[in-house]
């Protein structure tokens, strides 16, 4: 299932935050969304996931306009992992992952074998099955992020949106999560801050600045010295890693 | 928790509900036995079975009448009020993701009392129906005020709480204004007593109305139990799980406003039950709403019946306002919960 954004415009009050964004994520592709703080990445992800209604333009998922799809049907096709979603409730890992089955269940339907299988698979996918009875407040940041991803996978979506899923994680967990996302057979769009990670794990990269898309394409064509200076205001040299053959940035400081 | 204990969960829940029901039945029986003059539990039991046509024990007509016409209806109304207020608290705490949310904090109770006081003192209409109607109008006015103040914002639940605080202040001020400008001394005393809650004077008609409202609202809430679980991580997470957040909020706020208005119109404002009971129930059965809401109903009912007993026996020859008792008992209990829930490091 593919995602197409057509000339999206959205803002709060008089401030325009997403300004004429068009992009496409083709089926099975992992796309990295990069850009400085405040460039509109999170807002764009919310628009794509159907949580916000654009002022202009539209989002088309699997050939259908998102605004024409009911919330429930959409949630079976699209899952979203937000930044730092937390709770004060004393819920268990299993409780949280089970929430992913919400769009598949009616108010009084029982817990089915399909629900159980989806939850078990999702827990196994993030390596949390042995800790499913652990409570939320006792989890570390990395574990919480993995549980959120498991919850999203339990929705059995075709499309996964992740808003900075590696924020606040140590390097081991950052790489583990990005590898997992790359290896999932889902269409995914991931907002990332680490440009080298985007180069390593994404099929294509979309660069945002001031609410608009300024570059899109494979890491080789997008990650250039000119782009680093113009968008991120840093000096860098882009080479090719001798280890994974992907573009690699060395940042220069005086 | 191990796999085995997890499988034993339904049994534990069944035992817990059964024992809660027994405790509730016993508390209602004790509440019926205790009063200006005490009636033996056996007489209480026989009076009830006599009335239900299950027995025909020879009893004093007066005792039978006191049990049936005065005390049993009062105890059952107390149970329903406790259940209703506790459910309201649980719903609001989940929807707003705020452990402090309850009908009081959101100003719904204040609105209901303004409406009722306007009827009592300004004498708009007369009798029970118009008092309830006044409380209703007030509760929904406060509800609308809070909805209006917090609508269209993306700042989230804390905004709604702040709007609720503003609503409480506004409606409490209106109540005070009406009382001080229009009331005579006797009316002001009556209103004060009513503002602190009282089960005096409730009879079977109140019970019947309350039974319908509380049971219907509880059923609606249970239909929404899974939806409420989806609010664990906030509105946006709920939306991304396929929940129509605006519609759910409207329905559930409406249900809580309806229950609160009905309760306040009959027994006045009773604080703290909606705040404390959901926390205690969560402690017992966990945060999953399919278990939490029935647990709140049971714990709330038991708590209120016990509070009603305490209000009648604490001071000889006097009945304390029920709100005084719930606060006096509730606050230390709440402190204990807070202490136990402190972060373990």
CSV table of C-alpha atoms in Angstrom, one decimal, chain B residues 95-330:
chain,number,residue,atom,x,y,z
B,95,UNK,CA,-10.7,10.7,29.3
B,96,UNK,CA,-8.7,13.7,30.6
B,97,UNK,CA,-5.7,11.6,31.7
B,98,UNK,CA,-5.7,13.4,35.0
B,99,UNK,CA,-5.8,11.7,38.4
B,100,UNK,CA,-7.6,14.7,39.9
B,101,UNK,CA,-10.6,14.7,37.5
B,102,UNK,CA,-14.0,14.1,38.9
B,103,UNK,CA,-17.4,15.8,38.6
B,104,UNK,CA,-16.5,18.4,41.2
B,105,UNK,CA,-13.2,19.5,39.7
B,106,UNK,CA,-15.0,19.9,36.3
B,107,UNK,CA,-17.6,22.2,37.8
B,108,UNK,CA,-20.5,19.9,36.9
B,109,UNK,CA,-21.5,19.5,40.5
B,110,UNK,CA,-21.2,23.2,41.1
B,111,UNK,CA,-23.4,23.9,38.1
B,112,UNK,CA,-26.0,21.4,39.3
B,113,UNK,CA,-26.1,23.0,42.8
B,114,UNK,CA,-26.5,26.4,41.3
B,115,UNK,CA,-29.4,25.2,39.3
B,116,UNK,CA,-31.0,23.5,42.3
B,117,UNK,CA,-30.4,26.5,44.7
B,118,UNK,CA,-31.9,28.8,42.1
B,119,UNK,CA,-35.0,26.6,42.3
B,120,UNK,CA,-35.1,26.3,46.1
B,121,UNK,CA,-34.5,30.0,46.8
B,122,UNK,CA,-35.9,31.8,43.8
B,123,UNK,CA,-38.8,29.5,43.9
B,124,UNK,CA,-38.9,28.8,40.2
B,125,UNK,CA,-41.6,26.2,40.0
B,126,UNK,CA,-42.1,24.0,43.1
B,127,UNK,CA,-41.5,20.4,44.2
B,128,UNK,CA,-39.1,17.7,43.4
B,129,UNK,CA,-39.4,17.7,39.6
B,130,UNK,CA,-38.4,21.3,39.2
B,131,UNK,CA,-35.5,20.9,41.7
B,132,UNK,CA,-34.2,18.1,39.6
B,133,UNK,CA,-34.8,20.1,36.5
B,134,UNK,CA,-32.9,23.0,37.9
B,135,UNK,CA,-30.0,20.8,38.8
B,136,UNK,CA,-30.0,19.3,35.4
B,137,UNK,CA,-30.0,22.6,33.6
B,138,UNK,CA,-27.2,23.8,35.9
B,139,UNK,CA,-25.1,20.7,35.4
B,140,UNK,CA,-25.4,20.9,31.6
B,141,UNK,CA,-24.8,24.6,31.7
B,142,UNK,CA,-21.5,24.0,33.5
B,143,UNK,CA,-20.7,21.1,31.1
B,144,UNK,CA,-21.3,23.4,28.1
B,145,UNK,CA,-19.2,26.1,29.7
B,146,UNK,CA,-16.3,23.8,30.2
B,147,UNK,CA,-16.7,22.3,26.7
B,148,UNK,CA,-16.8,25.9,25.2
B,149,UNK,CA,-13.7,27.0,27.2
B,150,UNK,CA,-11.7,23.9,26.3
B,151,UNK,CA,-12.9,23.4,22.7
B,152,UNK,CA,-10.7,24.0,19.7
B,153,UNK,CA,-7.6,23.8,21.7
B,154,UNK,CA,-4.8,21.3,21.1
B,155,UNK,CA,-3.3,21.9,24.5
B,156,UNK,CA,-5.0,18.8,25.8
B,157,UNK,CA,-6.5,17.6,29.0
B,158,UNK,CA,-5.0,20.1,31.5
B,159,UNK,CA,-6.9,22.8,29.6
B,160,UNK,CA,-10.1,21.1,30.4
B,161,UNK,CA,-9.2,20.8,34.1
B,162,UNK,CA,-8.5,24.6,34.1
B,163,UNK,CA,-11.8,25.3,32.4
B,164,UNK,CA,-13.4,23.1,35.0
B,165,UNK,CA,-11.8,25.0,37.8
B,166,UNK,CA,-13.1,28.3,36.3
B,167,UNK,CA,-16.6,26.7,35.9
B,168,UNK,CA,-16.6,25.6,39.6
B,169,UNK,CA,-15.6,29.1,40.7
B,170,UNK,CA,-18.2,30.8,38.6
B,171,UNK,CA,-21.1,28.5,39.6
B,172,UNK,CA,-20.1,28.5,43.3
B,173,UNK,CA,-20.0,32.3,43.2
B,174,UNK,CA,-23.5,32.3,41.5
B,175,UNK,CA,-24.8,29.9,44.2
B,176,UNK,CA,-23.3,32.1,47.0
B,177,UNK,CA,-24.8,35.2,45.3
B,178,UNK,CA,-28.3,33.7,45.1
B,179,UNK,CA,-28.1,32.5,48.7
B,180,UNK,CA,-26.9,35.8,50.2
B,181,UNK,CA,-29.1,38.1,48.3
B,182,UNK,CA,-32.4,36.2,48.2
B,183,UNK,CA,-32.4,33.7,51.0
B,184,UNK,CA,-33.8,34.1,54.5
B,185,UNK,CA,-31.8,32.5,57.3
B,186,UNK,CA,-33.8,29.3,57.3
B,187,UNK,CA,-33.4,28.8,53.6
B,188,UNK,CA,-29.7,29.5,53.7
B,189,UNK,CA,-29.3,26.8,56.4
B,190,UNK,CA,-31.3,24.4,54.3
B,191,UNK,CA,-29.2,25.1,51.3
B,192,UNK,CA,-26.0,24.7,53.2
B,193,UNK,CA,-27.1,21.3,54.4
B,194,UNK,CA,-28.0,20.4,50.9
B,195,UNK,CA,-24.7,21.7,49.4
B,196,UNK,CA,-22.9,19.3,51.7
B,197,UNK,CA,-25.1,16.4,50.7
B,198,UNK,CA,-27.9,14.6,52.5
B,199,UNK,CA,-29.7,11.3,52.1
B,200,UNK,CA,-32.5,12.5,54.4
B,201,UNK,CA,-35.8,12.4,52.6
B,202,UNK,CA,-35.0,10.1,49.8
B,203,UNK,CA,-37.6,7.4,49.2
B,204,UNK,CA,-38.5,4.7,46.6
B,205,UNK,CA,-39.3,7.1,43.7
B,206,UNK,CA,-35.8,8.6,43.9
B,207,UNK,CA,-34.4,5.1,44.1
B,208,UNK,CA,-36.3,4.0,41.0
B,209,UNK,CA,-35.2,7.0,38.9
B,210,UNK,CA,-31.6,6.7,40.1
B,211,UNK,CA,-31.6,2.9,39.4
B,212,UNK,CA,-32.6,3.5,35.8
B,213,UNK,CA,-30.1,6.3,35.3
B,214,UNK,CA,-27.1,4.7,37.0
B,215,UNK,CA,-27.6,1.3,35.4
B,216,UNK,CA,-28.2,2.7,32.0
B,217,UNK,CA,-25.1,4.9,32.2
B,218,UNK,CA,-23.0,2.1,33.6
B,219,UNK,CA,-24.0,0.0,30.6
B,220,UNK,CA,-23.1,2.7,28.1
B,221,UNK,CA,-19.8,3.2,29.9
B,222,UNK,CA,-19.1,-0.6,29.7
B,223,UNK,CA,-19.8,-0.5,26.0
B,224,UNK,CA,-17.1,2.2,25.8
B,225,UNK,CA,-14.7,0.3,28.2
B,226,UNK,CA,-12.3,-0.7,25.5
B,227,UNK,CA,-12.5,2.7,23.9
B,228,UNK,CA,-11.5,4.2,27.2
B,229,UNK,CA,-8.5,1.9,27.4
B,230,UNK,CA,-7.3,3.3,24.1
B,231,UNK,CA,-7.0,6.7,25.8
B,232,UNK,CA,-4.2,5.4,28.0
B,233,UNK,CA,-1.6,7.3,26.0
B,234,UNK,CA,-3.8,10.3,25.2
B,235,UNK,CA,-6.2,11.6,22.6
B,236,UNK,CA,-3.9,11.3,19.6
B,237,UNK,CA,-3.0,7.8,20.4
B,238,UNK,CA,-6.6,7.0,20.7
B,239,UNK,CA,-7.3,8.6,17.4
B,240,UNK,CA,-4.5,6.6,15.8
B,241,UNK,CA,-6.1,3.4,17.2
B,242,UNK,CA,-9.3,4.2,15.3
B,243,UNK,CA,-11.3,6.0,18.0
B,244,UNK,CA,-13.5,9.0,17.0
B,245,UNK,CA,-12.2,11.1,19.9
B,246,UNK,CA,-14.6,14.0,19.6
B,247,UNK,CA,-17.7,11.7,19.5
B,248,UNK,CA,-16.5,9.5,22.4
B,249,UNK,CA,-15.8,12.6,24.5
B,250,UNK,CA,-19.2,14.0,23.8
B,251,UNK,CA,-21.0,10.8,24.7
B,252,UNK,CA,-19.1,10.1,27.8
B,253,UNK,CA,-19.1,13.7,29.1
B,254,UNK,CA,-22.8,13.6,28.5
B,255,UNK,CA,-23.2,10.4,30.5
B,256,UNK,CA,-21.2,11.8,33.4
B,257,UNK,CA,-23.1,15.1,33.3
B,258,UNK,CA,-26.4,13.1,33.3
B,259,UNK,CA,-25.4,10.9,36.3
B,260,UNK,CA,-24.0,13.8,38.3
B,261,UNK,CA,-27.0,16.0,37.6
B,262,UNK,CA,-29.4,13.2,38.7
B,263,UNK,CA,-27.4,12.5,41.9
B,264,UNK,CA,-26.9,16.1,42.9
B,265,UNK,CA,-30.5,17.0,42.3
B,266,UNK,CA,-31.5,14.3,44.8
B,267,UNK,CA,-28.9,14.3,47.5
B,268,UNK,CA,-26.9,17.4,47.0
B,269,UNK,CA,-23.2,17.6,46.3
B,270,UNK,CA,-21.1,14.8,47.8
B,271,UNK,CA,-17.4,15.3,47.3
B,272,UNK,CA,-14.4,13.0,47.2
B,273,UNK,CA,-16.1,9.7,46.2
B,274,UNK,CA,-15.5,10.3,42.5
B,275,UNK,CA,-11.9,11.1,43.2
B,276,UNK,CA,-10.9,8.4,45.7
B,277,UNK,CA,-12.9,5.4,44.7
B,278,UNK,CA,-11.4,5.0,41.1
B,279,UNK,CA,-7.9,5.1,42.6
B,280,UNK,CA,-8.8,2.4,45.1
B,281,UNK,CA,-10.5,0.3,42.5
B,282,UNK,CA,-7.5,0.6,40.1
B,283,UNK,CA,-5.4,-0.6,43.0
B,284,UNK,CA,-7.6,-3.7,43.3
B,285,UNK,CA,-8.3,-4.7,39.7
B,286,UNK,CA,-5.8,-2.7,37.6
B,287,UNK,CA,-6.5,-0.1,35.0
B,288,UNK,CA,-8.4,-2.1,32.4
B,289,UNK,CA,-11.9,-0.5,32.1
B,290,UNK,CA,-13.9,-3.6,31.6
B,291,UNK,CA,-12.9,-4.6,35.1
B,292,UNK,CA,-12.4,-1.1,36.5
B,293,UNK,CA,-15.8,0.3,35.9
B,294,UNK,CA,-17.8,-2.5,37.6
B,295,UNK,CA,-15.2,-2.4,40.4
B,296,UNK,CA,-15.7,1.3,40.8
B,297,UNK,CA,-19.5,0.8,41.0
B,298,UNK,CA,-19.2,-1.8,43.8
B,299,UNK,CA,-16.5,0.0,45.8
B,300,UNK,CA,-18.3,3.3,45.4
B,301,UNK,CA,-21.5,1.8,46.6
B,302,UNK,CA,-20.0,0.1,49.6
B,303,UNK,CA,-18.0,3.3,50.5
B,304,UNK,CA,-21.1,5.5,50.3
B,305,UNK,CA,-23.3,3.1,52.4
B,306,UNK,CA,-20.6,3.0,55.1
B,307,UNK,CA,-20.2,6.8,55.0
B,308,UNK,CA,-24.0,7.1,55.4
B,309,UNK,CA,-23.8,4.8,58.5
B,310,UNK,CA,-20.9,6.9,59.9
B,311,UNK,CA,-22.8,10.1,59.3
B,312,UNK,CA,-25.7,8.8,61.5
B,313,UNK,CA,-23.7,7.3,64.3
B,314,UNK,CA,-20.7,9.6,64.6
B,315,UNK,CA,-22.5,12.3,66.6
B,316,UNK,CA,-25.4,11.0,68.9
B,317,UNK,CA,-28.8,12.5,68.0
B,318,UNK,CA,-27.5,14.2,65.0
B,319,UNK,CA,-26.8,13.4,61.3
B,320,UNK,CA,-23.7,14.8,59.8
B,321,UNK,CA,-23.9,16.0,56.2
B,322,UNK,CA,-22.7,13.1,54.1
B,323,UNK,CA,-20.1,15.3,52.3
B,324,UNK,CA,-18.4,15.9,55.6
B,325,UNK,CA,-18.0,12.2,56.2
B,326,UNK,CA,-16.8,11.3,52.8
B,327,UNK,CA,-14.2,14.0,53.0
B,328,UNK,CA,-13.1,13.1,56.5
B,329,UNK,CA,-12.8,9.4,55.6
B,330,UNK,CA,-11.6,10.0,52.1
